[in-house]
PDB file of C-alpha atoms in Angstrom:
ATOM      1  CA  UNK A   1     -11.597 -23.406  -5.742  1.00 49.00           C
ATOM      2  CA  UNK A   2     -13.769 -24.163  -2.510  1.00 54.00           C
ATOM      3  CA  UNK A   3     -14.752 -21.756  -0.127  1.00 56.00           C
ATOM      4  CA  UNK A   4     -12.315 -20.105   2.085  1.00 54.00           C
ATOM      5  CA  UNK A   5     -11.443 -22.066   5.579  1.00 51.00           C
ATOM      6  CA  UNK A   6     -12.872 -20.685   8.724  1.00 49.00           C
ATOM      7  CA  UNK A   7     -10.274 -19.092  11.082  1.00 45.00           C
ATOM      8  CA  UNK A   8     -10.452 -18.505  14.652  1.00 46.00           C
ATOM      9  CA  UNK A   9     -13.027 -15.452  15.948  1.00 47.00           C
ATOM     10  CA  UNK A  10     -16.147 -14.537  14.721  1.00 47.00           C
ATOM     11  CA  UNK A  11     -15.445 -12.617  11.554  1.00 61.00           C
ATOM     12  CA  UNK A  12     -16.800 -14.292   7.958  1.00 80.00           C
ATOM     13  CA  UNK A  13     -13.438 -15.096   6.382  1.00 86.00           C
ATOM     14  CA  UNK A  14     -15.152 -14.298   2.746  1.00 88.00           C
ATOM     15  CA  UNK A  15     -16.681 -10.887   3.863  1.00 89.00           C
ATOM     16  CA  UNK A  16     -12.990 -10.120   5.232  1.00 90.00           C
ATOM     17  CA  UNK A  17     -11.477 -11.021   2.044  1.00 92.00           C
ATOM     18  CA  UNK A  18     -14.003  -8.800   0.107  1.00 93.00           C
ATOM     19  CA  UNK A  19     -13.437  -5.976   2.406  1.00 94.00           C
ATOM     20  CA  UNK A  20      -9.571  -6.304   2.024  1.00 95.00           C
ATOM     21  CA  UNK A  21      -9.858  -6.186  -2.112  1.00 96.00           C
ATOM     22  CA  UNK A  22     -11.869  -3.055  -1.816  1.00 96.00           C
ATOM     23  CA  UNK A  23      -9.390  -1.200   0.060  1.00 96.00           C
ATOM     24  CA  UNK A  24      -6.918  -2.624  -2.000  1.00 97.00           C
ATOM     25  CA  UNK A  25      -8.567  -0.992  -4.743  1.00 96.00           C
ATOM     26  CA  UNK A  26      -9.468   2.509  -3.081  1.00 97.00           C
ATOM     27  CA  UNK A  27      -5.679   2.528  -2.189  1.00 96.00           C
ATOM     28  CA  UNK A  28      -4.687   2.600  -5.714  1.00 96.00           C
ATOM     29  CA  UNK A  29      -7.231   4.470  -6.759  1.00 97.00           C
ATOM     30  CA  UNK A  30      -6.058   6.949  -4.561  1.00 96.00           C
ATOM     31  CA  UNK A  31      -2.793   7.326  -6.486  1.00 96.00           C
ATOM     32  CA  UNK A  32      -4.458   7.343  -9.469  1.00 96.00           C
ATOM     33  CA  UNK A  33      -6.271  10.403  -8.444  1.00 97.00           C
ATOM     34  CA  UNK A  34      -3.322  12.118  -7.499  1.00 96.00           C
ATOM     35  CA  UNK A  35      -2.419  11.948 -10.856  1.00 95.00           C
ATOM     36  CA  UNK A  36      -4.994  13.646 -12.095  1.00 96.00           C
ATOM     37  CA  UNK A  37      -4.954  16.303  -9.383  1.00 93.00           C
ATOM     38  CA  UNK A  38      -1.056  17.147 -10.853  1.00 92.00           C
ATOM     39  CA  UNK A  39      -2.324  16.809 -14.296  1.00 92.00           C
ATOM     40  CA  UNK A  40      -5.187  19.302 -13.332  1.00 92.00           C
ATOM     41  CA  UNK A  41      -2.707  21.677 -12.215  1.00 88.00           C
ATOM     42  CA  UNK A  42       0.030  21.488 -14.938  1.00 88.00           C
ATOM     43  CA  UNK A  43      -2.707  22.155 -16.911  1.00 90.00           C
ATOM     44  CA  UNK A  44      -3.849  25.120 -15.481  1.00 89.00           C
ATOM     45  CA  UNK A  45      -0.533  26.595 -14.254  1.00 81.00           C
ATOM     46  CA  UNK A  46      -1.951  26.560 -10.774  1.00 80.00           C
ATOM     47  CA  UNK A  47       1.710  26.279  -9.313  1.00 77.00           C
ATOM     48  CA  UNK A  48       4.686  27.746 -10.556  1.00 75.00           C
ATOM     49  CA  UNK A  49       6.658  24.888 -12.764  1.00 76.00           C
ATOM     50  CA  UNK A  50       9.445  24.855 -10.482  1.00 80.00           C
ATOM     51  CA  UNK A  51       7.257  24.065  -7.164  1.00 80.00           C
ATOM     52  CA  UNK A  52       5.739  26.471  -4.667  1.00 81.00           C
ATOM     53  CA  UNK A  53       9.732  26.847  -2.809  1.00 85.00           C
ATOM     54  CA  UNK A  54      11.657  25.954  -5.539  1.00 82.00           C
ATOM     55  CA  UNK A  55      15.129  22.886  -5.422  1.00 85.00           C
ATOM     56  CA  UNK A  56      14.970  21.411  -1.750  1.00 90.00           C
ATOM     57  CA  UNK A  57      17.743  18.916  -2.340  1.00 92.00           C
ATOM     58  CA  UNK A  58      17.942  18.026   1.548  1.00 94.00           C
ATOM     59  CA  UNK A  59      13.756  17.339   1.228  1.00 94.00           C
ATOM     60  CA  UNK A  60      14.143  15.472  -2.210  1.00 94.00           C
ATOM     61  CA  UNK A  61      16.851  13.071  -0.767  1.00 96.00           C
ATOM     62  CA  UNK A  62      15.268  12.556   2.851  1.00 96.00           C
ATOM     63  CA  UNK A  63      11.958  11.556   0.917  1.00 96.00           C
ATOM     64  CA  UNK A  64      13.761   8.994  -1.248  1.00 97.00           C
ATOM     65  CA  UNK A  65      15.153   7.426   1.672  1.00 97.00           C
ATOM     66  CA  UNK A  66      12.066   7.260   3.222  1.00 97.00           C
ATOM     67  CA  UNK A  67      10.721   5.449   0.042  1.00 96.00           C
ATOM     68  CA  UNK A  68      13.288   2.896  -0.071  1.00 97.00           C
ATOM     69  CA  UNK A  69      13.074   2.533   3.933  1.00 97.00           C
ATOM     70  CA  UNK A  70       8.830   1.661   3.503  1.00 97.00           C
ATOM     71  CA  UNK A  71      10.341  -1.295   1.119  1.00 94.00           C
ATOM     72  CA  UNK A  72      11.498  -2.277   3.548  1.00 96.00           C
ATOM     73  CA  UNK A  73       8.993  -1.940   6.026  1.00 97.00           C
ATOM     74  CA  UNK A  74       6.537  -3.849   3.688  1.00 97.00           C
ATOM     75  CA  UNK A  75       9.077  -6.595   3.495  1.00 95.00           C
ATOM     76  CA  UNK A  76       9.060  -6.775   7.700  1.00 96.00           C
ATOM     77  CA  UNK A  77       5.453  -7.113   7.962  1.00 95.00           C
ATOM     78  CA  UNK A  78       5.072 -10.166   4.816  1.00 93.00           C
ATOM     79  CA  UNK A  79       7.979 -11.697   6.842  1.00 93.00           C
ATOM     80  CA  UNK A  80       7.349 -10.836  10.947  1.00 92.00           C
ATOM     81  CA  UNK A  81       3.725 -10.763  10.972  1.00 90.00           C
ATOM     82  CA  UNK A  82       2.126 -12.806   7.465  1.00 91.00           C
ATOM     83  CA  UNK A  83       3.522 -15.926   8.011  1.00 88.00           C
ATOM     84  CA  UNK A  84       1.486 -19.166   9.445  1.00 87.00           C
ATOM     85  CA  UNK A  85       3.152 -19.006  12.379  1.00 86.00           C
ATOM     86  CA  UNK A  86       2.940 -15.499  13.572  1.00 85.00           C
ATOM     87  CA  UNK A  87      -0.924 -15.534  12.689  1.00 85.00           C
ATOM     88  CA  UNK A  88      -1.936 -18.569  14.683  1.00 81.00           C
ATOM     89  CA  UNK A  89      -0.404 -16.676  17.894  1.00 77.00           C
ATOM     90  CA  UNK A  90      -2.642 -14.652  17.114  1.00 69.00           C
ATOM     91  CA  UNK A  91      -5.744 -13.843  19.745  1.00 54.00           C
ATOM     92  CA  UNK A  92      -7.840 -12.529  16.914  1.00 63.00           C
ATOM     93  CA  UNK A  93      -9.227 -14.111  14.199  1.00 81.00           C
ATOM     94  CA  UNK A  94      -6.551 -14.957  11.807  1.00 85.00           C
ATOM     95  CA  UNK A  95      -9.010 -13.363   8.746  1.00 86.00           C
ATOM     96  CA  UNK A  96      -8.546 -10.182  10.922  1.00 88.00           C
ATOM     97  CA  UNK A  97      -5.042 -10.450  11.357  1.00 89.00           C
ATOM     98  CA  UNK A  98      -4.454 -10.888   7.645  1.00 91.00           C
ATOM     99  CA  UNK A  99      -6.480  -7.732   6.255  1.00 92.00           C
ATOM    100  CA  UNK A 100      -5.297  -5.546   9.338  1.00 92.00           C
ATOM    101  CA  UNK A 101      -1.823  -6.351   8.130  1.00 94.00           C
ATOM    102  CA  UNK A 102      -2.601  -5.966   4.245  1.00 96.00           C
ATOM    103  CA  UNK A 103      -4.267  -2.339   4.873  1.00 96.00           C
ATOM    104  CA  UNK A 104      -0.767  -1.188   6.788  1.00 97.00           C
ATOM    105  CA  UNK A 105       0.690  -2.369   4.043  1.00 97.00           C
ATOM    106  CA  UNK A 106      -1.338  -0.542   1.546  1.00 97.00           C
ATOM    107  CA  UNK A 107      -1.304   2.517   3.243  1.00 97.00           C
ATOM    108  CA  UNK A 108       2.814   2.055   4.175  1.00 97.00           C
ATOM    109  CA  UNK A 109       3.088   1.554   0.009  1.00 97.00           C
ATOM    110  CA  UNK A 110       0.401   4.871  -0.512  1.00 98.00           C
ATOM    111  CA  UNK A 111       2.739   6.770   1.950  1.00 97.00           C
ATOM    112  CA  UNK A 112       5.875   6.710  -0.851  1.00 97.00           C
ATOM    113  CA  UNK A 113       3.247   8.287  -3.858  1.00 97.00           C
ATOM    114  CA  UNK A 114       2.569  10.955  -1.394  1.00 97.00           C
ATOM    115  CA  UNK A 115       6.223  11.809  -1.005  1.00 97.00           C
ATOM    116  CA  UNK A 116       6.183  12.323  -4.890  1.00 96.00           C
ATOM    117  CA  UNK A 117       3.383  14.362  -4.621  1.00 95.00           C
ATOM    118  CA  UNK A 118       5.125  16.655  -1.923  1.00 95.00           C
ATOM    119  CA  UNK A 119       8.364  17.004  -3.959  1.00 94.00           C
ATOM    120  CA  UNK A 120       5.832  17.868  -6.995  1.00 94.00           C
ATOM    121  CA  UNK A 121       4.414  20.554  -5.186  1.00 91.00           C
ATOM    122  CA  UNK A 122       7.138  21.920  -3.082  1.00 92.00           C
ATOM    123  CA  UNK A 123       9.891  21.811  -5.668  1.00 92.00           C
ATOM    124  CA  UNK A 124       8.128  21.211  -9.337  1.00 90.00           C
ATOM    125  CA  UNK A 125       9.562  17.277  -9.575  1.00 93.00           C
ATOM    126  CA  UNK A 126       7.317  15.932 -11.790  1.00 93.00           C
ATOM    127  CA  UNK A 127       9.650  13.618 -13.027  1.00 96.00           C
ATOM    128  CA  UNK A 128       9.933  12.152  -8.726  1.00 96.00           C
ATOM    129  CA  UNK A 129       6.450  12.464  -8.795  1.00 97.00           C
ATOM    130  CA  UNK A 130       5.500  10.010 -11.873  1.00 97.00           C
ATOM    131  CA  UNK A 131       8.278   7.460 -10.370  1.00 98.00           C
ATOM    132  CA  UNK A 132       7.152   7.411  -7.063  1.00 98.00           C
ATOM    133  CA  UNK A 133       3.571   7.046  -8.078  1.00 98.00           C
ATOM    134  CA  UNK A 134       5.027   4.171 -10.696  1.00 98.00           C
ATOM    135  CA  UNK A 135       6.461   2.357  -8.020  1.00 98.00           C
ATOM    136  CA  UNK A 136       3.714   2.622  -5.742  1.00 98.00           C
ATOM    137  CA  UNK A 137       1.096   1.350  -8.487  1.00 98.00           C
ATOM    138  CA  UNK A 138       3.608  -1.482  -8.756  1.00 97.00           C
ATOM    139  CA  UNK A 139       4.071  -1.767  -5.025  1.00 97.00           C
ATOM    140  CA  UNK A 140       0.230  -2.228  -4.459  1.00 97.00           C
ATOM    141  CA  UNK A 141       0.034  -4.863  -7.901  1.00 97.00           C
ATOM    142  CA  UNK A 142       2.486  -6.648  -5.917  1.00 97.00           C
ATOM    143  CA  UNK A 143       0.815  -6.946  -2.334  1.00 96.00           C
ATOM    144  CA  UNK A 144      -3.101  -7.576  -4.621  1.00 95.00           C
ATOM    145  CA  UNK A 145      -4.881  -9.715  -2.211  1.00 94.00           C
ATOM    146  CA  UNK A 146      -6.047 -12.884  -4.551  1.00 94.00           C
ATOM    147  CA  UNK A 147      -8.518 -15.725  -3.510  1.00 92.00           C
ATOM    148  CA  UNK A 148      -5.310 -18.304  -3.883  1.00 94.00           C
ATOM    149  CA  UNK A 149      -3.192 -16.706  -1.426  1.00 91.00           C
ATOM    150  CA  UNK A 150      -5.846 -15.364   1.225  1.00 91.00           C
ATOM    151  CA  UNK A 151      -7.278 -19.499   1.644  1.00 90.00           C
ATOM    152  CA  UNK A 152      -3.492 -20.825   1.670  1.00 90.00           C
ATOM    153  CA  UNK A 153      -2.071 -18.284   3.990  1.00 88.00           C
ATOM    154  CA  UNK A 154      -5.542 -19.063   6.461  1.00 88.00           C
ATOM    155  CA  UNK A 155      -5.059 -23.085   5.680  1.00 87.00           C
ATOM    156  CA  UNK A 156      -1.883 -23.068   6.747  1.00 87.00           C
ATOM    157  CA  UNK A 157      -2.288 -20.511  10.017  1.00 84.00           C
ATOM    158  CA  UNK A 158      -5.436 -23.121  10.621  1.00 78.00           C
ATOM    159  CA  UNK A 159      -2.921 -26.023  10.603  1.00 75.00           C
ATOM    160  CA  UNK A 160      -4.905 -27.901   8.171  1.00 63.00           C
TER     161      UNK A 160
END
């Protein structure tokens, strides 16, 4: 593969893309680690098994939905704001445009392990918690910025 095109603005499109894969990375990590925070405190029976408050069906619910609704607020951004098009309206560098949209992303896909980790803690759903953390692991696999797609997505918002 040759080097990655030069977009509009002053930003080095390769430092960018290094930058983006490291957040990437701490971003998962970070779900990783609350793993081991829950595993740290099933182990030593810091909280009660049944949560801190006990069943909050209303909570459990309202956090599922808002899982399901940052699916779909991932899917918005790929298709609103990571195509060709929108990034060459751009006024900033398209590099710029393409992390800065990635990160929201990560952190929008971050945002539904947290949930789990809430409904752990609140009401003792380990079960919620290992799904939500599943999916979110799978979420952020999904959105893994690769060499590939970062030079085609900033040929095409080029227009070469």
């Amino acid at each position: 593969m040759g080097p990655i095109p030069q977009s509009r603005g002053a930003l080095d499109p390769e430092s960018t893309f290094r930058h983006l894969r490291i957040v990437h990375a701490a971003m998962a990590g970070a779900v990783l680690t609350y793993g081991l925070f829950v595993l740290l405190m099933l182990s030593q029976d810091f909280i009660p098994k049944e949560g801190v408050v006990g069943p909050l069906p209303f909570l459990r619910i309202l956090l599922w939905l808002a899982a399901v609704g940052n699916f779909g607020v991932i899917g918005r951004i790929r298709a609103q704001f990571l195509t060709p098009q929108a990034l060459r309206q751009r006024a900033r560098a398209v590099a710029q445009s393409i992390a800065t949209w990635h990160i929201i992303m990560f952190a929008v896909a971050d945002a539904i392990a947290i949930y789990g980790l809430l409904l752990f803690l609140l009401s003792g759903l380990l079960h919620d918690f290992v799904v939500l953390s599943g999916l979110t692991l799978a979420i952020l696999f999904w959105l893994r910025p690769t060499a590939q797609g970062y030079r085609t997505l900033l040929r095409q918002a080029s227009g070469s």
